[in-house]
Amino acid sequence: MFVPRKYSWLIVAAVLFTLVAAPFCMASAHGKQKPKKTGILLVAFGSSVKSAQVSFENIDRQVKKAFPGIPVRWAYTSRIIRKKLARQGRQLDSVAVALAKMMDEGFTHVAIQSLHTIRGEEYDDLVQTARAFTAMAEGFTKVFIGDPLLSREKDLQAAAEAVLANIPKARKANEAVVLMGHGTPHPSNAFYAAFMYQLQQKDPNIFVGTVEGWPGIDEVVAWLKSKHIKKAYLMPFMSVAGDHAKNDMAGDEPDSWKSIITKAGVKCVPLLKGTAEYDNMIAIWLAHLKVALRHL
Ligand code: CO
């Protein structure tokens, strides 16, 4: 066949396009043949603490009640927790394993709900993993990820209202409430200070510190001193009252927040309840899941 020289590049381009694009075209054709099957994947950091399982079960129940008929699966992002529980005979799925299983079960549309507190590293990893599962040949037709607890401005407002409602009634206005967040080197660590600002618009004696980021315990103690606080309620601002809450916040070791704050002359009342144990906090995650499902 004679091909004018000036068109030969077109043929080369067409051949290349066929070679490169064919697998993707087939993939989308396969996707269309599959009947639509929608599922929910709940993603938590995970915890080895028993009380944490209770709050996870509570969330599971509430999600199933809010979205009846949609199958619910779970994944846990902490490798350490997964390994720890595996040694106790409990096999928990990572996000990749949970999504692979869902793919295998024929799900085409998945609403993934992050049960994290902020958009930190765990959330970023979740986004990347989910993206990979939509890119592969047998992958999902659509995946949408629901926001973590604190994402939009209205979340900060709603979470602040929830915190106020969850403070014990016995607490007086001149007594402080100190929330212990996790904290992270990730840029989203700024959410903690932003959240404290929102809280203090409503109640000036609420403080937010973090175990692994800024503000830390030194800042918290300085604030308590500057306001001449005599008594403080300590509350974890993590989904689960796990290791950090039990030891770093309420433990008897000299470097726990309870010990440091007590040493500064402030009486401490530690409360061991994670945010996922409060229905008004779960409601925020549920609202985010509703948005995710609407986007599928
Ligand atoms: Co930690």
PDB file of N, CA, C and O and ligand atoms in Angstrom, residues 45 182-183 211-212 238 243-244 248, ligand 1:
ATOM      1  N   PHE A  45      -8.412   4.657  61.957  1.00  0.00           N
ATOM      2  CA  PHE A  45      -7.003   4.424  62.266  1.00  0.00           C
ATOM      3  C   PHE A  45      -6.866   3.038  62.892  1.00  0.00           C
ATOM      4  O   PHE A  45      -5.976   2.271  62.578  1.00  0.00           O
ATOM      5  N   HIS A 182      -4.176  14.533  68.461  1.00  0.00           N
ATOM      6  CA  HIS A 182      -2.990  13.732  68.170  1.00  0.00           C
ATOM      7  C   HIS A 182      -1.830  14.606  67.719  1.00  0.00           C
ATOM      8  O   HIS A 182      -0.755  14.564  68.291  1.00  0.00           O
ATOM      9  N   GLY A 183      -2.051  15.433  66.684  1.00  0.00           N
ATOM     10  CA  GLY A 183      -0.975  16.268  66.156  1.00  0.00           C
ATOM     11  C   GLY A 183      -0.144  15.522  65.142  1.00  0.00           C
ATOM     12  O   GLY A 183      -0.060  14.289  65.175  1.00  0.00           O
ATOM     13  N   VAL A 211      -0.415  15.748  71.216  1.00  0.00           N
ATOM     14  CA  VAL A 211       0.686  14.918  71.724  1.00  0.00           C
ATOM     15  C   VAL A 211       1.903  15.016  70.812  1.00  0.00           C
ATOM     16  O   VAL A 211       3.033  15.035  71.266  1.00  0.00           O
ATOM     17  N   GLU A 212       1.656  15.045  69.490  1.00  0.00           N
ATOM     18  CA  GLU A 212       2.780  14.947  68.559  1.00  0.00           C
ATOM     19  C   GLU A 212       2.933  16.148  67.632  1.00  0.00           C
ATOM     20  O   GLU A 212       3.638  16.071  66.630  1.00  0.00           O
ATOM     21  N   MET A 238      -9.498  12.568  70.061  1.00  0.00           N
ATOM     22  CA  MET A 238      -9.148  11.504  69.123  1.00  0.00           C
ATOM     23  C   MET A 238     -10.358  10.599  69.090  1.00  0.00           C
ATOM     24  O   MET A 238     -11.111  10.541  70.081  1.00  0.00           O
ATOM     25  N   ASP A 243      -4.358   4.368  73.651  1.00  0.00           N
ATOM     26  CA  ASP A 243      -3.079   4.461  74.330  1.00  0.00           C
ATOM     27  C   ASP A 243      -2.701   5.898  74.712  1.00  0.00           C
ATOM     28  O   ASP A 243      -2.284   6.160  75.844  1.00  0.00           O
ATOM     29  N   HIS A 244      -2.855   6.846  73.787  1.00  0.00           N
ATOM     30  CA  HIS A 244      -2.494   8.240  74.073  1.00  0.00           C
ATOM     31  C   HIS A 244      -3.345   8.801  75.216  1.00  0.00           C
ATOM     32  O   HIS A 244      -2.826   9.477  76.099  1.00  0.00           O
ATOM     33  N   ASP A 248      -0.599   8.942  77.853  1.00  0.00           N
ATOM     34  CA  ASP A 248      -0.026  10.294  77.676  1.00  0.00           C
ATOM     35  C   ASP A 248      -0.911  11.377  78.288  1.00  0.00           C
ATOM     36  O   ASP A 248      -0.425  12.414  78.710  1.00  0.00           O
TER      37      ASP A 248
HETATM   38 CO    CO B   1       0.282   8.418  68.078  1.00  0.00          CO
END
